[in-house]
mmCIF file of C-alpha atoms in Angstrom:
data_model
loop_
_atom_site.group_PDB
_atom_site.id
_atom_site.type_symbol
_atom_site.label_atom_id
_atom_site.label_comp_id
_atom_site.label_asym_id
_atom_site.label_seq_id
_atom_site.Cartn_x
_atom_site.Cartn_y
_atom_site.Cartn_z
ATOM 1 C CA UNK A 1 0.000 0.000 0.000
ATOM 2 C CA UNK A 2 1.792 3.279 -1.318
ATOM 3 C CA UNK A 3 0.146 5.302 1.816
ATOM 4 C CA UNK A 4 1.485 2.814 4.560
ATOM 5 C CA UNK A 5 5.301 3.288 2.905
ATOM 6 C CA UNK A 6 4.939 6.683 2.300
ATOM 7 C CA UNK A 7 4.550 6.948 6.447
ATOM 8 C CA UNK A 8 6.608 4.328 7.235
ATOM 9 C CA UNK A 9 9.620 4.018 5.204
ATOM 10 C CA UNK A 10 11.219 7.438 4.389
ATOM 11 C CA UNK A 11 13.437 8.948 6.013
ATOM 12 C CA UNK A 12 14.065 13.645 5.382
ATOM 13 C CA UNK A 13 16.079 15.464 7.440
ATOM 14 C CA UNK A 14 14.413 17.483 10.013
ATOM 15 C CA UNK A 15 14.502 21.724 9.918
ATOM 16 C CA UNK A 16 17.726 21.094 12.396
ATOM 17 C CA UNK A 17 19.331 18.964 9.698
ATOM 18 C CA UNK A 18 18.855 15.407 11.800
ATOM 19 C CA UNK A 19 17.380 11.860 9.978
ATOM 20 C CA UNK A 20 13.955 11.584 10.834
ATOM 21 C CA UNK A 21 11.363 9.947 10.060
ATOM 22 C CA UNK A 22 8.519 11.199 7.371
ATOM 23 C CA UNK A 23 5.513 11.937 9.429
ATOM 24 C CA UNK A 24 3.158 14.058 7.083
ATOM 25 C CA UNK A 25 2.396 17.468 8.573
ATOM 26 C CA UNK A 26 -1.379 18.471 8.347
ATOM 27 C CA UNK A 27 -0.678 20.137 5.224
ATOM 28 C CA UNK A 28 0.566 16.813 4.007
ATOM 29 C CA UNK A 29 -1.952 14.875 5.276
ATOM 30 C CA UNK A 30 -4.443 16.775 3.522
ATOM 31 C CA UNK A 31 -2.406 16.345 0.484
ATOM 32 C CA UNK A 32 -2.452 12.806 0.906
ATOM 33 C CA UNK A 33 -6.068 12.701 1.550
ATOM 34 C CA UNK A 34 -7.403 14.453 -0.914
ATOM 35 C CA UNK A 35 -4.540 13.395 -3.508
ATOM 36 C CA UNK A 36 -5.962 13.840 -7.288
ATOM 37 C CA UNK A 37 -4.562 13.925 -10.952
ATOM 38 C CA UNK A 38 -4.084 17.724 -11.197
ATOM 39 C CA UNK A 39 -3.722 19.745 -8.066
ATOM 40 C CA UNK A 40 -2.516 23.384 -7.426
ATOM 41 C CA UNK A 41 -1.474 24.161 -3.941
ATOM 42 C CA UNK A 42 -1.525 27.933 -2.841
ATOM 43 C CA UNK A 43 0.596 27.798 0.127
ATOM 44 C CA UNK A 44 2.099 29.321 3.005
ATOM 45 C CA UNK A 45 5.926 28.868 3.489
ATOM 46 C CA UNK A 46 8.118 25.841 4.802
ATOM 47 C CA UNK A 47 4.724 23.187 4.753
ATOM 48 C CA UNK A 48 6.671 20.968 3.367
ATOM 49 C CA UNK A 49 4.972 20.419 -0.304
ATOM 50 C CA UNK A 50 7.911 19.765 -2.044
ATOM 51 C CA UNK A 51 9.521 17.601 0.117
ATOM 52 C CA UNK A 52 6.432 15.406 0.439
ATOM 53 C CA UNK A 53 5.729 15.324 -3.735
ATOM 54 C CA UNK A 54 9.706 13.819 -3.389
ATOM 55 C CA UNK A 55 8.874 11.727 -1.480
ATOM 56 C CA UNK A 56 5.594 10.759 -2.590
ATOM 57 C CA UNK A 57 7.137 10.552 -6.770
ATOM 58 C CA UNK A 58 10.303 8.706 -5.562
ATOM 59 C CA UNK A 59 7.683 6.077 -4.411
ATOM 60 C CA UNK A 60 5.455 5.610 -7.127
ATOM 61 C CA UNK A 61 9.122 5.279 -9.296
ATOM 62 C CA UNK A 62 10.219 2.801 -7.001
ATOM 63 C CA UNK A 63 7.493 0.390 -6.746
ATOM 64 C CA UNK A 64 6.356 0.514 -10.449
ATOM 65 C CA UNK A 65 7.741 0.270 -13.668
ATOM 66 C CA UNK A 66 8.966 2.400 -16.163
ATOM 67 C CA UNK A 67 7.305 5.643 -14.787
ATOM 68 C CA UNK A 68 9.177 9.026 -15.189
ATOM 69 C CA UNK A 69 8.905 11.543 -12.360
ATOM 70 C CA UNK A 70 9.914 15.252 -12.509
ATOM 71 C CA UNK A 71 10.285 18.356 -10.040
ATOM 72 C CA UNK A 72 10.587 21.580 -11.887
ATOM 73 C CA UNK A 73 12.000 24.269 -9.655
ATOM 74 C CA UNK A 74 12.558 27.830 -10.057
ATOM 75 C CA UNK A 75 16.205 28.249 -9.528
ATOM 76 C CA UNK A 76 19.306 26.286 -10.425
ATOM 77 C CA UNK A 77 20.019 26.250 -6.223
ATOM 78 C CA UNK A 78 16.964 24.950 -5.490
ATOM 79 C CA UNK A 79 17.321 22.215 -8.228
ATOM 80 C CA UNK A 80 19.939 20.685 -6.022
ATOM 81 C CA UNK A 81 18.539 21.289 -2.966
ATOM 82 C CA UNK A 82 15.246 19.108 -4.306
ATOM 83 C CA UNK A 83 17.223 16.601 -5.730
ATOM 84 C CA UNK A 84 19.204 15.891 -2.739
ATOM 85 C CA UNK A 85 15.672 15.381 -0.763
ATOM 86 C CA UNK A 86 14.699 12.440 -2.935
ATOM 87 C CA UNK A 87 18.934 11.257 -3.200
ATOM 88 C CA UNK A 88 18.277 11.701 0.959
ATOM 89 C CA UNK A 89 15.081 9.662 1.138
ATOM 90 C CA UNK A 90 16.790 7.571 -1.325
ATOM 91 C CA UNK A 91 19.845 6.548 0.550
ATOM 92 C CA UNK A 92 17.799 6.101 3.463
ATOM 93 C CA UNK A 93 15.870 3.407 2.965
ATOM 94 C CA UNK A 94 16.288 -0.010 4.446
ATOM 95 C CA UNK A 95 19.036 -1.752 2.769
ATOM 96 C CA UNK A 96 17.395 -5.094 1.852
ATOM 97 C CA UNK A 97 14.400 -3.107 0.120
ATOM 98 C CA UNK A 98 17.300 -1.273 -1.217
ATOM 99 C CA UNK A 99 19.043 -4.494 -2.666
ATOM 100 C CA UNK A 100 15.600 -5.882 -4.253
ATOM 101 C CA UNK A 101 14.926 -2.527 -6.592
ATOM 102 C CA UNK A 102 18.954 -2.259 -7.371
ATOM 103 C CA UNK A 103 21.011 0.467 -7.253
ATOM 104 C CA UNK A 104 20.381 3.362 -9.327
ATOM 105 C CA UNK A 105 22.141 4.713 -12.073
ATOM 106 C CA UNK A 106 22.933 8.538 -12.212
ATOM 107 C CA UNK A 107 22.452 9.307 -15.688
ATOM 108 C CA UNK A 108 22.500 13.206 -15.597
ATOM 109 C CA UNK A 109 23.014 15.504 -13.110
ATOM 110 C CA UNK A 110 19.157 15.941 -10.653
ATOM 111 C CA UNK A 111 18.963 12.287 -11.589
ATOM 112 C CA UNK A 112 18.292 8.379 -10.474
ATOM 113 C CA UNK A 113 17.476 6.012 -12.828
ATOM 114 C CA UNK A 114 16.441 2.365 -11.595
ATOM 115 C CA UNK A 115 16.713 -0.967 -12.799
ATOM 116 C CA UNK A 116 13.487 -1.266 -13.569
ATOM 117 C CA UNK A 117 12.957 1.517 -16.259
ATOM 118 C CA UNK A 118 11.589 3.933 -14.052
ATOM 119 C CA UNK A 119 13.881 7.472 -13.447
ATOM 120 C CA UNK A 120 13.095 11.000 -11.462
ATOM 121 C CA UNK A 121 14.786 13.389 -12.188
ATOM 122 C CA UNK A 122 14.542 17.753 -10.999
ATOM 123 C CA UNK A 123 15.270 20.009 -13.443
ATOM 124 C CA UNK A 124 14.591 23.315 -14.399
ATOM 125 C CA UNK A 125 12.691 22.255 -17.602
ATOM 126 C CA UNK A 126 11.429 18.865 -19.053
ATOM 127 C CA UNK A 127 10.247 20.175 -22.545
ATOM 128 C CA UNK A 128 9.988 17.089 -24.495
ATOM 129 C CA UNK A 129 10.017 14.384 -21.623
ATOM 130 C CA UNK A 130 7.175 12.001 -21.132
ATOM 131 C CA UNK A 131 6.236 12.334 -17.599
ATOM 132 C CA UNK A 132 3.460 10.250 -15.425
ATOM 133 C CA UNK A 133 4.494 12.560 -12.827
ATOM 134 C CA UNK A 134 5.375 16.171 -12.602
ATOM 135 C CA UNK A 135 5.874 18.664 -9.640
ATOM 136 C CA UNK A 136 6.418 21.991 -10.428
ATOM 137 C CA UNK A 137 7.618 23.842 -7.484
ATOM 138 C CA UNK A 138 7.194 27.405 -6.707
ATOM 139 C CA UNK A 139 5.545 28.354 -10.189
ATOM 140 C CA UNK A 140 4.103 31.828 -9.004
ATOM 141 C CA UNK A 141 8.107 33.125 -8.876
ATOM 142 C CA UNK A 142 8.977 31.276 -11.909
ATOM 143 C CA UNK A 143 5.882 33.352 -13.611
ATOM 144 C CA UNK A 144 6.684 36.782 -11.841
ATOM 145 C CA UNK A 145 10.774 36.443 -13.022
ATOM 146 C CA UNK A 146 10.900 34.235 -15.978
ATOM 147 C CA UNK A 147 7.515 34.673 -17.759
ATOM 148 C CA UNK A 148 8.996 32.850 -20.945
ATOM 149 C CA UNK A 149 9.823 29.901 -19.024
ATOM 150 C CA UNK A 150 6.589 29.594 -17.671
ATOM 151 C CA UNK A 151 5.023 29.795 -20.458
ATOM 152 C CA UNK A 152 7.170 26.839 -22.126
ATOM 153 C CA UNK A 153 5.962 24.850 -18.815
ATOM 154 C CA UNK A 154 2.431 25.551 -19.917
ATOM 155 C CA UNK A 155 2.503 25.140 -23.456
ATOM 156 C CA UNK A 156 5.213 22.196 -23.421
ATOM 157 C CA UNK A 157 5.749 20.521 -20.034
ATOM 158 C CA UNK A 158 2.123 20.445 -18.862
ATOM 159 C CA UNK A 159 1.107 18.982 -22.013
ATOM 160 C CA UNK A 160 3.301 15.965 -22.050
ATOM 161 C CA UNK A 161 1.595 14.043 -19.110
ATOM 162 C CA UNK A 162 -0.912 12.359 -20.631
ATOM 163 C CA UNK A 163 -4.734 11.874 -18.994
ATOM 164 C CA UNK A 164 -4.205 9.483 -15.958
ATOM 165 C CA UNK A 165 -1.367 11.125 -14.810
ATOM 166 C CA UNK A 166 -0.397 13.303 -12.107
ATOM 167 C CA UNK A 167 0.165 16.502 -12.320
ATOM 168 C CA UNK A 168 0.874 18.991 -9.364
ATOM 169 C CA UNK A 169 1.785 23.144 -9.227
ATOM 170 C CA UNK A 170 2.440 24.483 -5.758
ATOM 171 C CA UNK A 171 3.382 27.924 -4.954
ATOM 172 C CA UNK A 172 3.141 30.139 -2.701
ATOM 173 C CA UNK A 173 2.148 33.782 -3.661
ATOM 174 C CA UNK A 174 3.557 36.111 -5.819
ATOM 175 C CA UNK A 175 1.943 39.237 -6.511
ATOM 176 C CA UNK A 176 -0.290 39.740 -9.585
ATOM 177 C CA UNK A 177 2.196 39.044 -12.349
ATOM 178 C CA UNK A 178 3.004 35.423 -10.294
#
């Protein structure tokens, strides 16, 4: 059951920088809850949406086959920063679940790739990739400062995961132009 591991085997590091272990927050829970194909998430800071879509996509990559996951962020800094929340949850598994998917390869920079055809990957654009899962992260800033880019997300990004598949914007606010 995908919602039993996602509260029972992860592992993120805490706001003091120590392993824990992933207990949703409310915001989370409601996430989880309420969980549907295309979601926007107006937020207030530090909820943890991000963290929990990691967690959440490096799950459904895991435990099924050749799925692609992505997290768009706004900023190259905060594509590593993402990317080493799902590397984090990653490494933290327990090792003989980690020896029955297989080790991952790292075939670009932002990204695992498993043995059993599934990859996520965060980037700051996935024009051209076909996704069954994308998070975009903080898309009200990437509107306000990068219009252009947002607009490939919408006309390109959005549009390559299919009906079926998941598709979440979170953000928190941004003025009128965000």
């Amino acid at each position: 059951d995908w919602k039993w591991r996602i509260k029972n085997l992860y592992y993120v590091k805490d706001k003091h920088g120590k392993r824990t272990k992933f207990v949703p927050n409310w915001a989370q829970q409601e996430i989880l809850d309420n969980l549907w194909f295309f979601s926007i998430i107006l937020k207030a800071r530090q909820l943890g949406i991000t963290t929990f879509f990691c967690i959440l996509y490096l799950d459904q990559i895991l435990f099924n086959s050749n799925k692609t996951a992505a997290i768009i962020a706004h900023t190259d800094v905060d594509t590593k920063r993402i990317f080493e929340k799902i590397k984090f949850a990653w490494e933290n598994l327990p090792d003989e679940l980690k020896e029955n998917i297989g080790l991952p390869k790292i075939e670009s920079v932002g990204e695992l790739a498993f043995p059993n055809g599934s990859k996520i990957f965060v980037a700051r654009s996935t024009r051209g990739s076909a996704l069954q899962f994308l998070h975009i992260s903080e898309f009200a800033k990437i509107c306000a400062k990068y219009p252009e880019k947002a607009r490939e997300i919408v006309t390109g990004t959005i549009n390559s995961v299919k009906k079926g598949n998941f598709v979440t914007i979170e953000s928190t606010a941004e003025g009128k132009e965000g």
